Amino acid sequence: MYEIEIHNLCKNFGKTPALDNLNLVVKKNEFYGLIGPDGAGKTTLMRIITSLLLPDSGYLKVAGLDPGKDYRELRLKLGYMPGKFALYQDLSIEENLTFFATVFGTTVKENYNLIKSIYSQIEPFKNRRAGKLSGGMKQKLALSCALVHKPEILILDEPTTGVDAVSRREFWEMLNEIKSHGITIVVSTPYLEEAALCDNIALMNKGKIISSGSPEEISSTFPEDLFIVETKYIPQTLKVLRQFPNLINVNSFGHSLHLVLKKNTVQTKEIVDFIENKGISNIKVKKGKPEIEDSFIYFSSSNL
Amino acid sequence: MRILYRLILKEFKQIFRNKIMLPVIFIIPFIQTIILVYSATLELKNSDITIIDMDKSMISANLISKFQASPFFKVELMSYNEKEISDALLKDKTKAILIIPKDFEKNLRSGIPVKILLNLNAIDSQSSGLINIYVGQTVLGIFKDFKPFLSKIDLEQQMPKVDIRPSYWYNQNLNFKFFMLPGILTILVSMIGIFLTSFNIVREKEMGTIEQINVTPIEKWQFLTGKLLPFVLIGIFDLTIGLLFGIFMFDLPFEGSVYTMFIFTILFLIAGIGIGLLIADFSNTLQQSMFMLLFFFLIFILMGGTFTAVESMPDWAQAINVVNPMYYYMRVVRSILLKGSGVLDLIKDFWALLVYGITTVFVAVWAYRKTV
């Protein structure tokens, strides 16, 4: 039994397809990540799952319900945190929380154990207006409000966008804590490195899922050879490698270059020679394990 | 019910914390009544009039002094000079030029019909029309004063045979403030109703809070009622302040019953808020709603009889007024205040506003979408 089940889902905005024949399943109590750049269709998908938007066609079941028809029931089972801070800025922390608890027909007290670890961090400031909170505190409040009615599924649209690295790590820890209460979590993020923190992920690009599975699965299904080239002269080497025969892909990853070549066609030695022939010395080349980002770049370019 | 209560509570909290909205709601009524009632007047006072006396006779001198004594005019004398006359009007030095011709008195005494020329600056057609009437009355007054001297002419023939004595019911002294004040109050109440409700909903859209509300089990009627009720209450509150102000500061009569007033105000507010909700349904930004609201509001005010008489509008314009809630409310407020009309006297307006309110609110709730 899947918590979220989507088959052949399509949604167009005018003539632009936002979601193109999408298939996706999320298991109960899974931590699922939708990974992809801006405009990939992550928000559209989440809005369809949360019953805010109707799809054009396709099969869709969320918590066993049809968001188009059973939205009343479904909304009680869903917690949604939109990408943009959507709480009342002129109400205090406590007032926002009480408001959303009442609206869901519950009280803060009733589900306090669920939000305790998050809410207790901002509780000392409970009389402060939401609009005057820092980014991290706003996020904690939004998460508390989305959880206050003890939803079965928590849906978070880019919760870590625009948040500093420390707060981001903290936030993922909070999500893991929430998961331990048996809640299914669907989170979207444009940060590929966050993919590794999810149980399962779907790489999205241009309204399509280009690859899905656990982060390890996605890495292991990488069909080509990946070489990591270390050099002091990144831009020059990059330029040289672009001329490598039968090249699939080359990209800079911080202090190294990732070179993708057809499986079992080239030895590391050949690459070193190729670069040194062009007058760049002192380089190291080794075979590497593909990261999510490599997979994303590979799958999104091979899909075009 | 608990949800609705929470929604209303939330709305009031937000209003009371809004540093702009709060003064708009609670201070503007005072300022508006004071400034507008005193300034937006159609009464004529101290209008500049230039008199050119080419006769220099006893009667013409008398006529001039009559004008000088009148509170309506501020008289300036000038000698005849064609260029100066057109200059004076062109450069707005005066509103009207009255020319008393040569042989004015002589002709009067000998019974020859006399003509006086009055040049008016008709850019402001309303005040020039009034000046014309006042000048006419002042000149006619002279004939009565000089009746013994003008024995040769048959005054009976010149004066109208029928002497009309007007008796101004419901506003005996034609106090213009009694006409304006209810008008201003109506504008005030409708601004609260139409504008604030609309802005309030569109603001939720702009701030993105509607997104969070939309994933909750709140029904749309609950959400919209939560928006409607606070503004009905605030509208009534503002009307009460305005009325008390009018009664104590301007001696505004309140002939009718308070209940009638409140019944109609609630009906009107629901109709107005319905329009505000409808406009909010169709706008995504404050800018959009602002322009739509202004467009409708101006038509409502100017056609509703706040400043001008509806009866003098062309038939097609009066037909448009059927969908103008201001038209009903404007008339009702004046009737209740000045005439003392009750609900039964205004039953047609009662049904009209009731149907209007129910229709707009229902359409607004129907058109409001939680899912886009």
XYZ file of C-alpha atoms in Angstrom:
676
model
C 0.000 0.000 0.000
C 1.465 3.265 -1.101
C 0.864 6.520 0.715
C 1.101 8.493 -2.512
C 0.521 6.878 -5.872
C 0.719 8.791 -9.132
C 0.387 7.416 -12.646
C 0.635 9.286 -15.943
C -0.079 12.627 -14.319
C -0.235 15.608 -16.714
C -0.722 19.264 -16.053
C -0.412 22.093 -18.561
C -0.397 25.796 -17.951
C -1.782 27.045 -21.217
C 0.370 25.307 -23.792
C 3.352 24.837 -21.492
C 3.463 21.384 -19.948
C 4.289 21.683 -16.239
C 4.022 17.973 -15.532
C 4.510 15.511 -18.339
C 3.271 11.941 -17.834
C 4.577 11.693 -14.319
C 4.792 8.457 -12.336
C 5.666 8.363 -8.679
C 5.058 6.222 -5.611
C 5.808 7.064 -1.998
C 5.653 4.394 0.670
C 4.267 4.898 4.150
C 6.659 6.544 6.602
C 9.146 7.176 3.835
C 11.320 10.249 3.559
C 10.913 11.166 -0.072
C 12.816 13.892 -1.895
C 11.836 15.651 -5.079
C 15.089 16.982 -6.440
C 15.376 19.343 -9.347
C 16.100 22.861 -10.493
C 13.630 25.780 -10.513
C 10.888 25.175 -13.018
C 11.199 21.387 -12.850
C 7.564 21.114 -11.724
C 8.189 20.320 -8.057
C 5.803 22.964 -6.706
C 3.115 22.095 -9.252
C 3.309 18.453 -8.230
C 3.074 19.337 -4.548
C 0.120 21.621 -5.145
C -1.671 18.824 -6.960
C -0.926 16.383 -4.134
C -2.221 18.891 -1.560
C -5.458 19.459 -3.550
C -4.629 23.079 -4.316
C -4.450 22.372 -8.019
C -6.316 19.937 -10.239
C -4.368 17.822 -12.736
C -5.409 17.663 -16.382
C -5.229 13.879 -16.515
C -3.731 10.910 -14.734
C -4.297 8.711 -11.708
C -3.648 10.117 -8.279
C -4.205 8.737 -4.792
C -2.965 10.393 -1.638
C -3.463 8.534 1.643
C -5.947 6.421 -0.256
C -7.985 9.462 -1.253
C -8.538 11.382 -4.477
C -7.390 14.973 -3.873
C -9.859 16.215 -6.503
C -12.926 14.710 -4.838
C -12.113 13.863 -1.230
C -10.201 17.036 -0.503
C -12.156 17.655 2.691
C -11.001 14.415 4.241
C -7.575 14.648 2.716
C -6.807 18.089 4.087
C -7.104 16.739 7.624
C -4.421 14.169 6.846
C -2.015 16.535 5.149
C 0.443 19.031 6.522
C 1.744 21.468 3.945
C 4.481 24.031 4.240
C 4.546 26.239 1.114
C 7.802 27.531 -0.302
C 6.927 31.069 0.650
C 6.356 31.847 4.332
C 2.573 31.776 4.494
C 1.701 32.405 8.116
C 0.200 35.590 9.466
C 3.047 38.025 9.973
C 0.980 40.258 12.226
C 0.029 37.450 14.567
C 2.400 36.159 17.224
C 4.012 32.728 17.232
C 1.505 31.402 19.718
C -1.489 32.972 17.948
C -0.509 31.453 14.633
C -0.129 28.033 16.177
C -3.408 28.237 18.096
C -5.171 29.501 14.980
C -4.089 26.606 12.825
C -4.781 24.101 15.581
C -8.361 25.380 15.944
C -8.907 25.457 12.223
C -8.044 21.763 12.109
C -10.374 21.125 15.004
C -7.668 20.310 17.498
C -5.609 22.008 20.181
C -1.920 22.685 20.599
C -1.930 20.637 23.800
C -3.320 17.543 22.116
C -0.417 17.091 19.723
C 2.209 18.891 21.705
C 4.496 15.832 21.894
C 4.777 15.837 18.113
C 5.907 19.441 17.789
C 7.628 19.701 21.155
C 11.215 19.345 19.968
C 10.688 22.021 17.303
C 8.295 24.347 19.061
C 10.218 24.397 22.330
C 13.042 26.154 20.478
C 10.850 29.124 19.613
C 8.492 28.972 22.575
C 10.499 31.519 24.615
C 9.547 34.063 21.955
C 5.920 32.991 21.631
C 4.583 36.539 21.950
C 6.710 37.855 19.134
C 5.006 38.612 15.821
C 5.789 36.087 13.106
C 6.856 38.874 10.752
C 9.662 39.858 13.129
C 11.244 36.403 13.353
C 14.516 35.352 11.777
C 14.465 32.994 8.803
C 15.273 29.936 10.889
C 12.615 30.736 13.477
C 10.011 31.374 10.807
C 10.784 27.982 9.415
C 10.380 26.295 12.775
C 7.074 28.042 13.285
C 5.838 27.071 9.834
C 6.812 23.482 10.499
C 5.046 23.527 13.875
C 1.895 24.914 12.251
C 1.990 22.285 9.510
C 2.306 19.546 12.146
C -0.060 20.798 14.791
C -2.942 18.599 13.585
C -0.784 15.457 13.456
C -0.939 14.862 9.720
C -0.174 11.496 8.129
C 1.767 13.096 5.332
C 3.932 16.177 5.613
C 4.664 18.021 2.411
C 7.389 20.647 2.362
C 8.078 22.820 -0.651
C 11.724 23.869 -0.739
C 12.009 24.347 3.016
C 15.744 24.911 2.903
C 15.928 27.380 0.026
C 17.570 30.569 1.197
C 18.517 29.098 4.559
C 22.124 29.035 5.778
C 24.095 25.781 5.879
C 23.906 25.309 9.652
C 20.152 25.879 9.837
C 19.706 23.584 6.860
C 21.425 20.703 8.605
C 19.422 21.421 11.731
C 16.245 21.391 9.696
C 16.969 17.998 8.172
C 17.570 16.649 11.653
C 14.151 17.951 12.683
C 12.579 16.214 9.699
C 14.185 12.928 10.728
C 12.705 13.374 14.161
C 9.269 13.944 12.655
C 9.691 10.815 10.580
C 10.254 8.813 13.752
C 6.623 9.620 14.686
C 5.491 7.570 11.689
C 4.799 10.490 9.384
C 5.454 10.233 5.663
C 7.525 13.176 4.445
C 7.742 14.548 0.937
C 10.251 17.335 0.549
C 11.411 19.229 -2.502
C 14.777 20.871 -2.851
C 16.943 22.345 -5.563
C 20.067 21.331 -3.606
C 21.305 18.056 -5.037
C 23.553 17.366 -2.047
C 20.457 17.113 0.166
C 19.284 14.128 -1.844
C 21.553 11.796 0.097
C 19.550 12.581 3.248
C 16.332 11.089 1.830
C 15.220 7.439 1.770
C 14.105 7.695 -1.809
C 14.349 10.465 -4.329
C 13.021 11.464 -7.682
C 15.183 13.608 -9.922
C 12.916 16.023 -11.731
C 13.574 18.163 -14.759
C 11.190 19.961 -17.117
C 8.086 18.298 -15.719
C 9.480 14.778 -15.907
C 11.032 12.385 -13.449
C 14.336 11.494 -15.025
C 15.404 8.969 -12.416
C 14.080 7.679 -9.132
C 15.004 5.317 -6.340
C 17.244 5.462 -3.301
C 20.320 7.704 -3.635
C 22.536 4.595 -3.778
C 20.384 3.012 -6.455
C 20.578 6.111 -8.559
C 24.356 6.197 -8.182
C 24.685 2.533 -9.057
C 22.492 2.822 -12.109
C 24.894 5.366 -13.519
C 25.646 3.620 -16.803
C 28.940 5.244 -17.814
C 32.436 5.734 -16.403
C 33.127 8.715 -14.216
C 36.621 10.136 -13.833
C 37.638 12.696 -11.289
C 40.340 15.021 -12.554
C 42.248 17.036 -9.969
C 44.194 20.038 -11.167
C 45.197 23.544 -10.171
C 44.089 24.879 -13.519
C 40.389 24.134 -13.537
C 39.251 26.516 -16.322
C 42.090 25.607 -18.683
C 41.703 21.886 -18.113
C 37.956 22.135 -18.569
C 38.531 23.790 -21.922
C 40.948 21.065 -22.958
C 38.693 18.215 -21.820
C 35.788 19.545 -23.834
C 37.722 18.409 -26.892
C 38.174 14.860 -25.577
C 37.067 12.335 -28.227
C 33.623 10.742 -27.649
C 33.059 12.911 -24.594
C 29.671 12.561 -22.861
C 30.004 15.195 -20.220
C 32.516 17.263 -18.298
C 31.761 19.607 -15.409
C 33.645 21.350 -12.672
C 32.850 20.255 -9.112
C 34.603 22.698 -6.815
C 38.282 21.739 -6.882
C 37.986 18.943 -9.372
C 36.450 18.074 -12.719
C 34.055 15.227 -13.346
C 34.498 13.606 -16.709
C 31.889 11.191 -18.039
C 32.924 8.765 -20.761
C 31.415 5.700 -22.370
C 31.784 2.696 -20.078
C 35.034 0.727 -20.365
C 36.368 2.614 -23.348
C 39.083 4.781 -21.824
C 41.855 4.245 -19.238
C 42.920 6.913 -16.755
C 46.345 6.974 -18.395
C 44.875 8.148 -21.696
C 43.172 11.075 -20.009
C 46.364 12.152 -18.247
C 48.288 11.961 -21.519
C 45.601 13.882 -23.366
C 45.717 16.770 -20.896
C 49.516 16.830 -20.574
C 49.832 16.914 -24.346
C 47.998 20.207 -24.255
C 50.624 21.641 -21.927
C 48.945 21.294 -18.528
C 50.953 19.324 -15.999
C 50.585 18.138 -12.436
C 47.204 16.462 -12.751
C 45.640 13.493 -11.039
C 42.955 11.354 -12.618
C 41.061 8.550 -10.911
C 37.853 6.644 -11.407
C 35.124 7.895 -9.098
C 31.734 7.042 -7.696
C 29.035 9.259 -9.239
C 27.240 11.699 -6.949
C 23.590 12.629 -7.306
C 24.637 15.715 -9.170
C 26.477 13.599 -11.742
C 23.386 11.489 -12.177
C 21.222 14.537 -12.502
C 23.395 16.121 -15.146
C 23.751 12.831 -16.989
C 20.055 11.946 -16.978
C 18.799 15.408 -17.735
C 21.092 15.796 -20.742
C 20.472 12.272 -22.066
C 16.738 12.889 -21.819
C 16.829 15.868 -24.117
C -18.653 27.751 14.866
C -15.404 27.603 16.763
C -13.571 27.989 13.494
C -15.659 31.014 12.534
C -15.063 32.581 15.924
C -11.316 32.044 15.522
C -11.373 33.540 12.055
C -13.186 36.647 13.238
C -10.921 36.956 16.254
C -7.907 36.691 13.967
C -9.340 39.349 11.665
C -9.865 41.808 14.516
C -6.402 41.167 15.887
C -4.922 41.886 12.500
C -6.955 45.058 12.064
C -5.999 46.374 15.474
C -2.329 45.669 14.816
C -2.288 47.354 11.444
C -0.770 50.785 11.878
C -2.453 52.135 8.752
C -5.797 50.383 8.842
C -6.572 51.270 12.423
C -6.448 55.053 11.957
C -8.284 54.708 8.662
C -11.130 52.999 10.413
C -11.315 55.024 13.597
C -10.041 58.514 12.862
C -10.970 59.112 9.263
C -14.715 59.253 10.054
C -14.158 62.327 12.217
C -11.887 64.071 9.772
C -14.068 63.254 6.837
C -17.240 64.588 8.404
C -15.597 67.767 9.611
C -13.685 68.629 6.460
C -16.190 67.546 3.892
C -19.335 68.847 5.493
C -17.829 72.306 5.856
C -16.098 72.441 2.523
C -18.201 70.480 0.080
C -20.998 73.001 -0.013
C -23.139 74.166 -2.885
C -24.189 77.306 -1.029
C -23.054 80.500 -2.644
C -21.072 82.838 -0.463
C -18.810 85.773 -1.254
C -18.851 85.261 -4.966
C -16.848 87.863 -6.831
C -19.054 89.994 -8.967
C -17.998 93.066 -10.943
C -20.550 95.775 -11.559
C -20.209 98.368 -14.286
C -22.539 101.217 -13.665
C -23.012 103.263 -16.839
C -26.115 104.961 -15.563
C -24.820 106.504 -12.310
C -28.369 107.145 -11.137
C -30.069 106.829 -7.804
C -31.593 103.471 -8.631
C -28.367 102.027 -9.991
C -26.487 103.225 -6.891
C -29.148 101.568 -4.811
C -28.852 98.380 -6.753
C -25.105 98.354 -6.173
C -25.460 98.873 -2.469
C -27.957 96.025 -2.388
C -25.348 93.748 -3.913
C -22.726 95.036 -1.521
C -24.935 94.271 1.424
C -25.646 90.753 0.233
C -23.645 87.956 1.872
C -23.614 86.134 -1.426
C -21.500 88.639 -3.278
C -18.261 90.493 -3.031
C -18.655 93.496 -5.270
C -16.024 95.273 -7.253
C -16.804 98.300 -9.390
C -15.326 98.952 -12.769
C -15.765 101.427 -15.554
C -16.770 100.236 -18.975
C -13.866 98.953 -21.029
C -14.457 96.056 -23.376
C -10.937 94.680 -23.076
C -10.941 94.813 -19.290
C -14.274 93.058 -19.175
C -13.108 90.049 -21.140
C -9.788 90.130 -19.278
C -11.499 90.033 -15.914
C -13.349 86.846 -16.812
C -10.442 85.282 -18.655
C -8.041 85.782 -15.778
C -10.557 84.635 -13.180
C -10.603 88.017 -11.462
C -14.343 87.756 -11.156
C -17.111 85.223 -11.566
C -19.689 87.527 -13.126
C -19.928 90.979 -14.640
C -23.152 92.913 -14.348
C -23.567 95.886 -16.696
C -26.170 98.523 -15.866
C -26.816 100.401 -19.120
C -27.133 104.160 -19.610
C -30.615 105.596 -19.080
C -31.503 102.676 -16.837
C -33.410 104.848 -14.365
C -34.815 107.159 -17.001
C -36.230 104.294 -19.007
C -37.597 102.646 -15.911
C -39.409 105.786 -14.899
C -40.875 106.276 -18.332
C -41.992 102.674 -18.507
C -39.680 101.569 -21.276
C -38.456 97.977 -20.798
C -34.864 97.934 -19.581
C -32.170 95.355 -20.168
C -29.279 94.480 -17.867
C -26.404 92.381 -19.135
C -24.923 89.696 -16.934
C -21.756 87.987 -18.162
C -21.005 84.784 -16.312
C -17.985 82.551 -16.164
C -19.655 79.235 -16.829
C -16.648 76.986 -16.356
C -18.275 75.990 -13.111
C -21.783 75.691 -14.476
C -23.333 74.984 -11.108
C -22.186 78.148 -9.376
C -22.796 80.351 -12.434
C -26.358 79.091 -12.513
C -26.785 79.987 -8.869
C -25.254 83.426 -9.369
C -27.712 84.051 -12.171
C -30.650 83.255 -9.901
C -29.358 85.362 -7.008
C -28.654 88.325 -9.276
C -32.134 88.039 -10.755
C -33.723 88.038 -7.307
C -31.659 91.007 -6.157
C -32.570 93.043 -9.226
C -36.247 92.191 -8.886
C -36.066 93.324 -5.263
C -35.154 96.800 -6.472
C -38.396 97.112 -8.374
C -40.344 96.454 -5.212
C -38.303 98.994 -3.216
C -38.807 101.677 -5.789
C -42.423 100.979 -6.494
C -43.587 104.503 -5.486
C -41.044 106.133 -7.775
C -41.910 103.994 -10.683
C -45.603 104.784 -10.658
C -45.696 105.213 -14.373
C -45.040 101.601 -15.122
C -47.566 99.015 -14.364
C -45.735 96.921 -11.851
C -48.540 94.460 -11.718
C -47.782 93.677 -15.301
C -44.094 93.151 -14.724
C -44.264 91.261 -11.496
C -45.484 87.707 -11.664
C -49.146 87.465 -10.870
C -48.764 84.226 -8.965
C -46.717 84.640 -5.850
C -45.197 81.293 -5.032
C -44.352 80.892 -1.378
C -42.229 77.799 -0.993
C -42.368 75.786 2.162
C -39.376 73.495 2.363
C -40.458 70.315 4.043
C -38.010 68.124 5.921
C -35.301 70.775 5.637
C -37.011 74.055 6.308
C -34.026 76.317 5.953
C -32.591 74.392 3.034
C -29.609 73.719 5.233
C -27.082 72.303 2.834
C -25.268 70.451 5.597
C -28.348 68.325 6.163
C -28.060 67.264 2.555
C -24.331 66.683 2.551
C -23.814 64.982 5.908
C -25.867 61.871 5.151
C -24.062 61.705 1.815
C -20.658 61.768 3.442
C -21.735 59.150 5.974
C -22.876 56.896 3.177
C -19.559 57.198 1.403
C -17.797 56.420 4.629
C -19.793 53.283 5.311
C -19.385 52.004 1.783
C -15.645 52.640 1.828
C -15.333 50.457 4.894
C -17.537 47.828 3.362
C -16.321 47.604 -0.185
C -12.690 48.651 0.052
C -11.495 47.156 3.302
C -13.041 43.729 2.749
C -11.669 43.503 -0.726
C -8.180 44.617 0.274
C -8.207 42.284 3.197
C -8.786 39.208 1.053
C -6.435 40.279 -1.719
C -3.778 40.891 0.911
C -4.002 37.251 1.957
C -3.447 36.349 -1.656
C -0.476 38.673 -1.994
C 1.135 37.586 1.255
C 0.640 33.935 0.331
C -1.269 33.186 3.536
C -4.234 32.065 1.453
C -2.130 29.076 0.414
C -1.862 27.911 3.997
C -5.547 28.593 4.623
C -6.514 26.652 1.518
C -4.963 23.413 2.742
C -6.951 23.585 5.958
C -10.472 22.190 6.303
C -11.855 25.762 6.464
C -14.861 25.953 4.137
C -15.025 28.882 1.791
C -18.219 30.211 3.322
C -16.495 30.191 6.701
C -13.512 32.034 5.350
C -15.619 34.650 3.568
C -18.029 35.085 6.481
C -15.004 35.581 8.681
C -14.039 38.411 6.381
C -17.538 39.849 6.077
C -18.703 40.059 9.673
C -15.873 42.181 11.123
C -16.413 44.809 8.477
C -20.166 44.904 8.961
C -19.458 45.611 12.631
C -16.845 48.232 11.843
C -19.156 49.848 9.288
C -21.926 50.143 11.852
C -19.489 51.492 14.386
C -18.271 54.146 11.980
C -21.784 55.129 11.009
C -22.680 55.520 14.680
C -19.709 57.783 15.303
C -20.505 59.802 12.207
C -24.153 60.179 13.179
C -23.369 61.234 16.740
C -20.902 63.700 15.335
C -23.479 65.067 12.931
C -26.127 65.346 15.609
C -23.952 67.102 18.168
C -21.824 69.227 15.897
C -24.162 70.108 13.069
C -27.566 69.666 14.712
C -28.346 67.010 12.154
C -31.959 65.965 12.670
C -32.624 62.284 13.341
C -36.359 61.953 12.768
C -36.510 58.220 12.135
C -35.697 55.316 14.395
C -32.233 54.014 15.121
C -33.399 50.489 14.316
C -34.472 51.423 10.811
C -31.099 53.025 10.292
C -29.206 49.960 11.478
C -31.361 47.519 9.529
C -30.681 49.368 6.305
C -27.018 49.884 7.131
C -26.530 46.167 7.681
C -28.317 45.390 4.426
C -26.249 47.929 2.557
C -23.003 46.736 4.115
C -23.732 43.160 3.108
C -24.440 44.290 -0.447
C -21.307 46.445 -0.519
C -19.143 43.747 1.018
C -20.561 41.294 -1.518
C -19.230 43.548 -4.251
C -15.915 43.817 -2.434
C -15.714 40.025 -2.185
C -16.533 39.618 -5.855
C -13.790 42.015 -6.844
C -11.377 40.199 -4.543
C -12.289 36.920 -6.242
C -11.073 38.261 -9.528
C -7.930 40.106 -8.456
C -4.605 38.663 -7.451
C -2.868 41.861 -6.444
C -3.866 44.916 -4.460
C -3.197 47.031 -7.523
C -5.742 45.151 -9.574
C -8.396 45.307 -6.906
C -7.651 48.976 -6.227
C -8.384 49.992 -9.785
C -11.468 47.860 -10.108
C -12.795 49.202 -6.833
C -12.133 52.819 -7.729
C -13.876 52.370 -11.037
C -17.038 51.002 -9.451
C -16.910 53.245 -6.425
C -16.770 56.445 -8.473
C -19.754 55.366 -10.528
C -21.653 54.371 -7.423
C -20.994 57.662 -5.646
C -21.534 60.013 -8.525
C -24.639 58.261 -9.766
C -26.062 57.379 -6.405
C -27.265 60.867 -5.599
C -24.634 61.869 -3.089
C -23.960 65.215 -4.718
C -26.542 65.524 -7.456
C -30.192 64.703 -7.792
C -30.823 61.296 -9.302
C -34.117 62.525 -10.783
C -32.340 64.941 -13.086
C -30.253 62.192 -14.639
C -31.235 60.808 -18.043
C -33.468 57.750 -18.024
C -30.744 55.339 -19.020
C -28.583 56.538 -16.135
C -31.453 56.056 -13.732
C -31.840 52.561 -15.105
C -28.191 51.817 -14.324
C -28.867 52.871 -10.762
C -30.900 49.718 -10.276
C -27.594 47.930 -9.667
C -26.140 50.742 -7.601
C -26.431 49.930 -3.903
C -25.456 53.507 -3.053
C -28.559 54.750 -4.825
C -30.865 52.897 -2.452
C -28.883 53.528 0.680
C -28.341 57.222 -0.062
C -32.053 57.825 -0.416
C -32.873 55.698 2.591
C -30.409 57.449 4.905
C -31.726 60.887 3.988
C -35.318 59.764 4.368
C -34.712 58.223 7.770
C -32.763 61.195 9.075
C -34.797 64.071 7.686
C -38.226 62.591 7.030
C -38.403 59.980 9.748
C -39.326 57.199 7.329
C -39.733 53.702 8.704
C -39.004 50.329 7.142
C -42.536 50.135 5.718
C -42.177 53.501 3.975
C -38.972 52.246 2.400
C -40.103 48.699 1.728
C -39.060 48.830 -1.926
C -35.520 49.813 -1.017
C -35.541 47.186 1.716
C -36.264 44.372 -0.739
C -33.890 45.778 -3.312
C -30.964 45.887 -0.873
C -31.836 42.501 0.577
C -31.932 40.812 -2.820
C -28.805 42.681 -3.841
C -26.871 41.611 -0.757
C -27.888 37.961 -0.919
C -27.104 37.771 -4.622
C -23.672 39.370 -4.467
C -22.549 37.395 -1.425
C -23.756 34.116 -2.931
C -22.128 34.791 -6.266
C -18.939 35.830 -4.479
C -18.825 32.666 -2.395
C -19.592 30.582 -5.457
C -16.931 32.266 -7.563
C -14.300 32.045 -4.842
C -12.085 29.074 -5.487
C -9.980 27.258 -3.002
C -8.510 25.214 -5.801
C -7.206 27.129 -8.789
